Coordinates of C-alpha atoms in Angstrom, one line a residue:
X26 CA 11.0 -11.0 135.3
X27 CA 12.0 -9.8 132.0
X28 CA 14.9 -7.3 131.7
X29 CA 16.3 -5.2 128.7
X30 CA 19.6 -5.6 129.4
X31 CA 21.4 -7.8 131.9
X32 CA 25.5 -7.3 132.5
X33 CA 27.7 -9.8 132.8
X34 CA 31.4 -9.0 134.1
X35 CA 34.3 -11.2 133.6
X36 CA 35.9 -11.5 137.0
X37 CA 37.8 -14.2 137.0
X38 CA 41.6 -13.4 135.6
X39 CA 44.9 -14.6 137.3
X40 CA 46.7 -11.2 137.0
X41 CA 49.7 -12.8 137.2
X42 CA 51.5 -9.4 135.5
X43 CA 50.4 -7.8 139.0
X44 CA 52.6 -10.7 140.9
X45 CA 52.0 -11.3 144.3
X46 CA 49.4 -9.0 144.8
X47 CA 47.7 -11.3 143.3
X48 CA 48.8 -15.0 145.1
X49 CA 45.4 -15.0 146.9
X50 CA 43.1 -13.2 145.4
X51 CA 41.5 -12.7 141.4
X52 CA 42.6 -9.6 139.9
X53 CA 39.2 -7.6 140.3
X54 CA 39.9 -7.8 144.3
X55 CA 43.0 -5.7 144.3
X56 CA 42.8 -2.4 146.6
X57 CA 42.4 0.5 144.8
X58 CA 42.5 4.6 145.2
X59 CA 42.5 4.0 149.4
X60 CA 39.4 2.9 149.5
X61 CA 38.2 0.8 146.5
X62 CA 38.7 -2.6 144.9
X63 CA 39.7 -2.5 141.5
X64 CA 35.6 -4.3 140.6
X65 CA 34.0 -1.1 142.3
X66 CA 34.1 0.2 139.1
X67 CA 32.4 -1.5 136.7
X68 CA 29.3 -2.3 139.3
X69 CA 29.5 1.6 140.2
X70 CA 29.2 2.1 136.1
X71 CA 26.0 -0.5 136.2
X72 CA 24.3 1.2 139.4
X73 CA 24.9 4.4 137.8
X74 CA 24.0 3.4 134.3
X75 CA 20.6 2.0 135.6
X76 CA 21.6 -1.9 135.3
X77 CA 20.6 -4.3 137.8
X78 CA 21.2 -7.5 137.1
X79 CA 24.8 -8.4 137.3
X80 CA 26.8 -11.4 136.7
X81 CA 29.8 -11.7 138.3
X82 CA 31.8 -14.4 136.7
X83 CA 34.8 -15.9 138.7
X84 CA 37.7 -18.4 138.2
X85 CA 40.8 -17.6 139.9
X86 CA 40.9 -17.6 143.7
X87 CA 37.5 -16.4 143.7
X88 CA 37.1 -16.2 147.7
X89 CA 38.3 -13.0 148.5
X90 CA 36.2 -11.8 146.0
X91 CA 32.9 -13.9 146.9
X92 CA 33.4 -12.3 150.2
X93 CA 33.8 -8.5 148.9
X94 CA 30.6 -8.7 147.3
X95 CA 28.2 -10.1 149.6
X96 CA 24.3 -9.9 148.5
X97 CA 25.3 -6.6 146.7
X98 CA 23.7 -4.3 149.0
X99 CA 27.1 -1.9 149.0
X100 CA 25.9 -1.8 145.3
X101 CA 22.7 -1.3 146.2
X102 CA 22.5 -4.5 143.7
X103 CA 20.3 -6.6 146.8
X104 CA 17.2 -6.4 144.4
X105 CA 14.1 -8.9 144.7
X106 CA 14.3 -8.7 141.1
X107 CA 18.1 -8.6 139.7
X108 CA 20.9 -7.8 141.9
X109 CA 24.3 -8.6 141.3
X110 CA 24.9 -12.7 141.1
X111 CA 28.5 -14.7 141.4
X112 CA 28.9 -17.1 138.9
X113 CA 31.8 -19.9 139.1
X114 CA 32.3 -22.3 136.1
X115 CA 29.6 -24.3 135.4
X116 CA 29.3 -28.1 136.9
X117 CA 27.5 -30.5 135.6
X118 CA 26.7 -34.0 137.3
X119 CA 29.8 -35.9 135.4
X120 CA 32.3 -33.0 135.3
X121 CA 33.6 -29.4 135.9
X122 CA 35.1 -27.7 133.5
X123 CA 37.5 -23.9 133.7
X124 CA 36.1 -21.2 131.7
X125 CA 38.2 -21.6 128.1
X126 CA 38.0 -18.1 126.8
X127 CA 36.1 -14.7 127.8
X128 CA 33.0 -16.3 125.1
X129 CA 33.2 -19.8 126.9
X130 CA 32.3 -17.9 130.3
X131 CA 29.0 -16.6 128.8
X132 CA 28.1 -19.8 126.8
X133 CA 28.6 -21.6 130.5
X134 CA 26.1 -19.4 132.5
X135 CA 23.6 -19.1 129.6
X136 CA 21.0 -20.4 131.9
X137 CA 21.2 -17.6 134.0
X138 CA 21.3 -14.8 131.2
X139 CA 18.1 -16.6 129.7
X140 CA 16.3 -16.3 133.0
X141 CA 15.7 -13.3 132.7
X142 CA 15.0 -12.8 128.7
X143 CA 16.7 -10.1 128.1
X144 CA 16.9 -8.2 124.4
X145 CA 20.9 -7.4 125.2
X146 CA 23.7 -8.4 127.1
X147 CA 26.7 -6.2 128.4
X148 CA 29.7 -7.9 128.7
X149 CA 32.4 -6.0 131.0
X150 CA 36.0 -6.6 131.8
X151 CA 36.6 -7.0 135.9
X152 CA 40.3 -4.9 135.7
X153 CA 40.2 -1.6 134.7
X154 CA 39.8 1.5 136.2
X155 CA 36.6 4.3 134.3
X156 CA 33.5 6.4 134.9
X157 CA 31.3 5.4 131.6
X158 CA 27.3 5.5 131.4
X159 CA 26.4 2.0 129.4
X160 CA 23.4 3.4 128.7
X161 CA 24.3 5.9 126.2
X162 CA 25.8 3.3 125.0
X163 CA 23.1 1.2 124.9
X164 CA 20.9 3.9 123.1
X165 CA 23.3 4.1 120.4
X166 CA 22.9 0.6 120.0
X167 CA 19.4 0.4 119.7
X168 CA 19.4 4.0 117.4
X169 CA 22.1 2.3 115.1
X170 CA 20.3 -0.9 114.9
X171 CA 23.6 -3.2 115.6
X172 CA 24.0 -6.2 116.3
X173 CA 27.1 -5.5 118.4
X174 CA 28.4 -2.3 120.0
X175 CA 32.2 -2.5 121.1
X176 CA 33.7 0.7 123.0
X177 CA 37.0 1.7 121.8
X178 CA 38.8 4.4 123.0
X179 CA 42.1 6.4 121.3
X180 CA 45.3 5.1 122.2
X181 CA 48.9 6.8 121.0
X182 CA 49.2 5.2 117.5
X183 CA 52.6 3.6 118.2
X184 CA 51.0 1.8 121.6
X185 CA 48.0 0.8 118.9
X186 CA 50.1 -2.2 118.1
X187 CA 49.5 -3.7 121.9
X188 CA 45.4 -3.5 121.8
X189 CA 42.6 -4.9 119.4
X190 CA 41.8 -2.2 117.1
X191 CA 38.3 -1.6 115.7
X192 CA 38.5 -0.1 112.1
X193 CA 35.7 2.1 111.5
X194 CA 33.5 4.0 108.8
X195 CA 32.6 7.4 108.3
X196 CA 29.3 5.7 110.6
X197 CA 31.7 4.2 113.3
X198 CA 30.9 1.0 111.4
X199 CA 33.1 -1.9 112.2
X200 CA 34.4 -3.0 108.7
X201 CA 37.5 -4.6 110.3
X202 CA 39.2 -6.1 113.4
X203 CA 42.9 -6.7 114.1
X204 CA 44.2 -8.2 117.0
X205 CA 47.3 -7.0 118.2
X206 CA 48.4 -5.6 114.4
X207 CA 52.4 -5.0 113.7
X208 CA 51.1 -2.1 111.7
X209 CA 47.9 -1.0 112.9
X210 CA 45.3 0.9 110.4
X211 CA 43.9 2.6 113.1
X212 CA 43.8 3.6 117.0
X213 CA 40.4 2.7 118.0
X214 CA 41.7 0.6 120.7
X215 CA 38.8 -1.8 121.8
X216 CA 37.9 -1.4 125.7
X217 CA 36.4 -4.9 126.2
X218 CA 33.1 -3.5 126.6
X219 CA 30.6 -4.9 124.4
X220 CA 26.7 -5.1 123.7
X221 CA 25.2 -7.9 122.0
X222 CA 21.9 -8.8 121.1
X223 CA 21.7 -11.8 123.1
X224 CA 19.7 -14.5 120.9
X225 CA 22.2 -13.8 118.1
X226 CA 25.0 -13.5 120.2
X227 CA 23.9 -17.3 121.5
X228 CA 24.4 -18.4 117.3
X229 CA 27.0 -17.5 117.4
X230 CA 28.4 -18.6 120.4
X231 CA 27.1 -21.8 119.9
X232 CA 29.0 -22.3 116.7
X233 CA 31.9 -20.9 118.3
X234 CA 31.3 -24.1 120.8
X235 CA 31.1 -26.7 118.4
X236 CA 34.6 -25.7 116.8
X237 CA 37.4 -27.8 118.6
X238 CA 40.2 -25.5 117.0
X239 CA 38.5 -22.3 118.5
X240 CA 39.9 -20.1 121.4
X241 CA 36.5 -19.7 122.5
X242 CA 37.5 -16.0 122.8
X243 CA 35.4 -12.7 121.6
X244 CA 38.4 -10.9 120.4
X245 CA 39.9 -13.8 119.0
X246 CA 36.5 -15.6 117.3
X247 CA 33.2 -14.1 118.1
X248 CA 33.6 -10.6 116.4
X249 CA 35.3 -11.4 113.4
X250 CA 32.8 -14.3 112.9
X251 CA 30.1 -11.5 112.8
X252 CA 32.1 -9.3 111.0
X253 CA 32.6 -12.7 108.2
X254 CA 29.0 -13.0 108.9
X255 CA 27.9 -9.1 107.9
X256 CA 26.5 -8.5 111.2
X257 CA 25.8 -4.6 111.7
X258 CA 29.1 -4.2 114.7
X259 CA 29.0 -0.4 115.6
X260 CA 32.2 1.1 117.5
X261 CA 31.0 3.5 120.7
X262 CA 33.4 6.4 120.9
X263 CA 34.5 6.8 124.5
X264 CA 37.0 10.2 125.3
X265 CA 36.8 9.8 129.1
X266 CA 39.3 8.2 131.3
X267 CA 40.4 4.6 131.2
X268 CA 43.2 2.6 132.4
X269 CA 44.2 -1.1 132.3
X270 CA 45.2 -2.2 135.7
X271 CA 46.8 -5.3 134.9
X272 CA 50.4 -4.8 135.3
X273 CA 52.1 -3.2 138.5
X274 CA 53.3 -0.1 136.4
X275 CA 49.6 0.7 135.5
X276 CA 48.1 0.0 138.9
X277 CA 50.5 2.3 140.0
X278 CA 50.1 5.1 137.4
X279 CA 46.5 4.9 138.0
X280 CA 46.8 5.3 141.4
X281 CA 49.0 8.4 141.3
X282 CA 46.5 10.0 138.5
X283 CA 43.9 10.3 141.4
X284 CA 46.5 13.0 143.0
X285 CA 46.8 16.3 141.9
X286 CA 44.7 19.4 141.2
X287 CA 42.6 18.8 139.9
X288 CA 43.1 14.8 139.3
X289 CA 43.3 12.9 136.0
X290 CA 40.2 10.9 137.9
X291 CA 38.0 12.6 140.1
X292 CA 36.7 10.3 142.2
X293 CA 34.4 13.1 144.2
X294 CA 31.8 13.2 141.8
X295 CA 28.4 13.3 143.3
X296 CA 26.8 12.7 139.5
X297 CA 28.7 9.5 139.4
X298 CA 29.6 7.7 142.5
X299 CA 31.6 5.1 142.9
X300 CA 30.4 2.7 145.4
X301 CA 32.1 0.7 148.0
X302 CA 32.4 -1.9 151.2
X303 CA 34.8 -0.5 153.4
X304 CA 35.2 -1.2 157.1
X305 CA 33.7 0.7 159.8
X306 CA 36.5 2.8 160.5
X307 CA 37.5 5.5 163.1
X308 CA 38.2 9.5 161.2
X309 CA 42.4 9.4 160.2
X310 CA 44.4 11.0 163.0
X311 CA 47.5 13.3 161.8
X312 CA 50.0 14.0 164.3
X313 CA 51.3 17.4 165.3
X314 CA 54.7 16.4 163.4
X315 CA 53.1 14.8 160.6
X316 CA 53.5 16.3 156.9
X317 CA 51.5 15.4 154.2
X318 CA 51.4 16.6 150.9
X319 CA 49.4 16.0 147.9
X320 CA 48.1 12.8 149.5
X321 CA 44.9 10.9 150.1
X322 CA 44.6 9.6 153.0
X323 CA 41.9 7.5 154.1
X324 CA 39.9 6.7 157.3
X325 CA 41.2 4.8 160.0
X326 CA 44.9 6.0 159.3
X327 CA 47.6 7.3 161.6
X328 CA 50.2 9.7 160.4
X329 CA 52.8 10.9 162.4
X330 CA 55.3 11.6 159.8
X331 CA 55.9 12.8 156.1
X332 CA 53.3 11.4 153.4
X333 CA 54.1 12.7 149.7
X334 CA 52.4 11.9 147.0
X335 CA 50.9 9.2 148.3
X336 CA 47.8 6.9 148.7
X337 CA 47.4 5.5 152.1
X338 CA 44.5 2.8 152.8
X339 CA 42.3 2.5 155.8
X340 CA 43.9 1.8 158.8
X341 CA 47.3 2.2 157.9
X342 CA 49.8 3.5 160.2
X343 CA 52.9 5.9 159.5
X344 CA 55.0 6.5 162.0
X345 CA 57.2 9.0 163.6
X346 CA 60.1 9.8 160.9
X347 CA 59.1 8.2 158.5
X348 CA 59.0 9.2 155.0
X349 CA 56.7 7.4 152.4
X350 CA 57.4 8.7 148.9
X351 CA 55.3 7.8 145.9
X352 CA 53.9 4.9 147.3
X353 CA 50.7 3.6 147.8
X354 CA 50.3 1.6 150.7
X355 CA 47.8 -1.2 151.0
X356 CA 45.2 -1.5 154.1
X357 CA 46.5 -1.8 157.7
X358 CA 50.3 -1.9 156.6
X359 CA 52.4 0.0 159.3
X360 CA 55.6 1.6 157.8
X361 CA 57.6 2.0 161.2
X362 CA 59.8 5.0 162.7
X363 CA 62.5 6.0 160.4
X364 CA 61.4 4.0 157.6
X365 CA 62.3 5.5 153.8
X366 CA 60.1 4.8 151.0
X367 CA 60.1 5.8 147.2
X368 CA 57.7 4.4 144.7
X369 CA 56.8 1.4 146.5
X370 CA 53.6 -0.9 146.9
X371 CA 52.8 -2.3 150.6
X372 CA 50.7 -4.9 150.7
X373 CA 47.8 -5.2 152.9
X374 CA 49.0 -5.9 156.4
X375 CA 52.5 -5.6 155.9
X376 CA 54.6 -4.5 158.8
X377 CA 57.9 -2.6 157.9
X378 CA 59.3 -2.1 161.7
X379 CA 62.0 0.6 162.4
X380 CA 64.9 2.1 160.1
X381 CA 63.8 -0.1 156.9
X382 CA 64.5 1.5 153.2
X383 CA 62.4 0.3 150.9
X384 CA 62.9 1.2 147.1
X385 CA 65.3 4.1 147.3
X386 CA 65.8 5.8 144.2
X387 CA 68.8 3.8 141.8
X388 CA 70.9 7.2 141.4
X389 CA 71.6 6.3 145.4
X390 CA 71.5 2.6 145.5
X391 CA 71.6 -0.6 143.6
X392 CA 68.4 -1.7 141.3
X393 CA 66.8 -4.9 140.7
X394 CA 66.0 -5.2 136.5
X395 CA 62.9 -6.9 137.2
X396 CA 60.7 -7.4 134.0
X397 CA 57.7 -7.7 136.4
X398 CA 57.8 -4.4 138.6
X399 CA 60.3 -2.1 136.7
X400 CA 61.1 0.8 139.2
X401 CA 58.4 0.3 141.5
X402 CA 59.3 -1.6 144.4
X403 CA 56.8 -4.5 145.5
X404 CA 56.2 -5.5 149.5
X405 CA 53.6 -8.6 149.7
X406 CA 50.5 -8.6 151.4
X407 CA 51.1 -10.0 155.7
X408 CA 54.8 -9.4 155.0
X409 CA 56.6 -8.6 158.0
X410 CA 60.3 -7.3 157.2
X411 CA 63.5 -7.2 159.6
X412 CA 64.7 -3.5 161.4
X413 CA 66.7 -1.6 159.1
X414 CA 66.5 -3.9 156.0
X415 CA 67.4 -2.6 153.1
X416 CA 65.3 -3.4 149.9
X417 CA 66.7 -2.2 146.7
X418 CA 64.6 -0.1 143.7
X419 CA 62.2 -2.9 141.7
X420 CA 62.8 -5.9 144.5
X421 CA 59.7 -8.0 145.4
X422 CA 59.2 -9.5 148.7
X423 CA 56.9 -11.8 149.9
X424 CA 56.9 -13.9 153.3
X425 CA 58.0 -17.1 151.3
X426 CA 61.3 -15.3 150.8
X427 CA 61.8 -13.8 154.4
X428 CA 61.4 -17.1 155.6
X429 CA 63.6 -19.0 152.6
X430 CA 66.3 -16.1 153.8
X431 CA 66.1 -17.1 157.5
X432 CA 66.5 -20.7 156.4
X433 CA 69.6 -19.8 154.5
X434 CA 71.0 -17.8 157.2
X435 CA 70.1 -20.7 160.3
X436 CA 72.1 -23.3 158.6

C-alpha cells in the first residue's frame, strides 16, 4: 500500500554519556517522566501527527527495546497497513555489517522504505524529549517545494558552538550548514528532524555509499552535498520545548522541568498525548506520615515518607524516614527507612536498605569531580547497596563495584 510519508527513527545509539544507565539497554529505552521511555516521544509525535508507518532502527543492545515495543499496539501503530516496524542492521547471506553513520542506517533498510513508495521520508532522532506535529511540517515542505526540510530550533548563541547550525534566508532557505562552528553565524540549532523527498534523497545516499572516505552521516555528508548540489533545503522553525537527553545532566534537567506550576512540559495534554506501555499497576499508596511536595508520583508506589521535588516510577517504594530530595527514582527501586537523598538517579530495581546517604549536598560532605555525572549522584539499575553506606555527591555505583569492594574487603 502506498503511503505519503513513512518515518524512520534512529534508535540505535550507545548513550554512553548516560553511563550505566545505559550497560543494557540503547539509549531510546531509558525511563522517563515516571512513566515513559525516553522513545514514547517521537512515536507519540507520529500517532499524533497522523504517521503510521514507523521504522524503528536499532544497533546497540536492542533487546530491551525489541521488547518495549511489541506489535505497536500501545502506539496504536498494530495497523494491517503500516504500524511501527524494528529494523536491526541489515544481513545479507555473506556478511553483517553495523550501521556506519545515521545516512548508512537508511541506505541499509531501503527495501523496507520502498515497500511502501512513499513521496517523503521523516527521519527522527530516538533521544530527545518534545511535543511537535510533523505534519505542519510536512505541509510546509510540500508549500515550499523543498527538497529537504530540517527543524531547527533557537539555542543561546554562545551554546550555538555545540550543535549543527542551519543558516537561513529571509525564506528560511538553507544557504549554509556548519557543523559544530567555533564562531557560529547563526543559532538555528538543527534538531535532527528532517524530511526528504525520498527518490532524491536515495541519489544521494547512494553517492554518499560509493565514497570510501565518507562518514556516511547526514550532518556530516548528505546535507551539505545537497546544499553543493543546489537542492531547495528549507529550515522549519520550531519554538516549543525540546531537550537532548543524552547526558545524565540533561536527562535530569528534563526530568525536573516536568515539576512545577505550571511545568516547562506538560505532559497532561489531552490534544497531544503521549502514549505508553506501562505495567498493570495497583493506584500509589501515601502513608499517614508521608510528605510529598511538588512531586509526581506514579502508580504502584508506596510513600511513607518525605518526597521533594521528585519523580518517582511505578512501583517504587519510600519508606518510613526517608527523605528523597531532587531525585528521580527509577521503577521498583526501594529507598529504605532513614535513607537521605539529594539529586540522585536510582536505577530500576535498586535496593538502598536502611540509614544509606546517597549524594548529600558537597557544602556537607566530600564530592566526586566526575566528568560523566557532575553533581548528580548515579545508583545503577539491580544495585543493591549495604545499611548506612555512605555515597558521596557525583559517585556512580553499579553492582560490579559492590562486589569488586566485597572482594577487596574478603582478602
Amino acid at each position: 500500500m502506498k503511503k505519503k510519508i513513512v518515518a524512520m527513527l534512529l534508535a540505535g545509539g550507545q548513550g554512553s554519556r548516560l553511563g550505566i544507565l545505559t550497560s543494557n539497554m540503547a539509549k531510546p529505552a531509558v525511563p522517563f517522566g515516571g512513566k515513559y521511555r525516553i522513545i514514547d516521544f517521537p512515536l507519540s509525535n507520529c500517532v499524533n501527527s497522523d504517521i503510521d508507518t514507523v521504522g524503528v532502527l536499532t544497533q546497540y543492545r536492542p533487546l530491551a527495546l525489541n521488547s518495549y515495543l511489541g506489535t505497536g499496539q500501545h502506539w496504536d501503530l498494530d495497523r494491517t497497513n503500516g504500524g511501527v516496524f524494528v529494523l536491526p542492521p541489515y544481513m545479507t547471506e555473506q556478511v553483517g555489517q553495523w550501521y556506519s553513520g545515521t545516512a548508512n542506517a537508511i541506505w541499509q533498510n531501503r527495501e523496507f522504505v520502498d515497500q511502501y513508495d512513499p513521496d517523503y521520508v521523516l527521519i527522527l532522532s530516538g533521544d530527545h524529549i518534545y511535543k511537535m506535529n510533523y505534519a505542519q511540517m510536512l505541509r510546509q515542505h510540500q508549500k515550499k517545494e523543498a527538497a529537504a526540510t530540517i527543524a531547527v530550533i533557537k539555542v543561546p548563541m554562545e551554546e550555538a558552538h555545540r550543535f549543527g547550525i542551519m543558516n537561513t534566508d529571509e525564506f528560511d532557505r538553507i544557504v549554509s550548514f556548519e557543523e559544530k562552528p567555533k564562531n557560529p553565524k547563526s543559532n538555528n540549532a538543527s534538531m535532527g528532524i528532517y524530511i526528504f523527498n525520498w527518490k532524491l534523497l536515495k541519489e544521494y545516499m547512494a553517492r554518499d555509499d560509493a565514497d570510501p572516505n565518507s562518514d556516511n552521516d547526514f550532518g556530516k555528508n548528505i546535507i551539505p552535498a545537497m546544499l553543493d548540489g543546489g537542492e531547495t533545503m528549507i529550515a522549519f522553525p520550531f519554538e516549543g520545548y525540546w531537550k537532548d537527553v543524552g547526558t545524565l545532566s540533561s536527562l535530569w534537567e528534563a526530568n525536573m522541568d516536568l515539576l512545577g506550576n505550571p511545568p516547562v512540559l506538560d505532559l497532561n495534554d489531552p490534544a497531544w498525548r503521549i502514549y505508553t506501555k506501562n505495567p498493570i499497576m495497583p493506584p500509589h499508596y501515601v502513608g499517614d506520615t508521608a510528605v510529598i511536595s511538588d512531586s509526581l508520583v506514579t502508580e504502584g508506589c508506596v510513600v511513607k515518607g518525605e518526597v521533594r521535588h521528585s519523580v518517582l516510577f511505578c512501583g517504587s517504594i519510600v519508606e518510613e524516614g526517608a527523605v528523597v530530595e531532587d531525585s528521580i527514582v527509577f521503577p521498583r527501586a526501594v529507598i529504605g527507612k532513614g535513607c537521605k537523598l539529594h539529586k540522585a538517579i536510582v536505577g530500576e530495581n535498586a535496593h538502598l536498605p536502611e540509614n544509606c546517604i546517597v549524594g548529600a549536598p558537597a557544602r556537607d560532605f566530600d564530592h566526586v569531580d566526575n566528568k560523566l555525572t557532575g553533581d548528580i549522584t548515579l545508583i545503577g539499575n539491580d544495585v543493591h547497596l549495604t545499611a548506612g553506606v555512605y555515597v558521596p555527591c557525583g559517585a556512580v555505583v553499579n553492582q560490579e563495584l559492590i562486589e569488586q569492594k566485597e572482594k577487596e574487603a574478603a582478602q
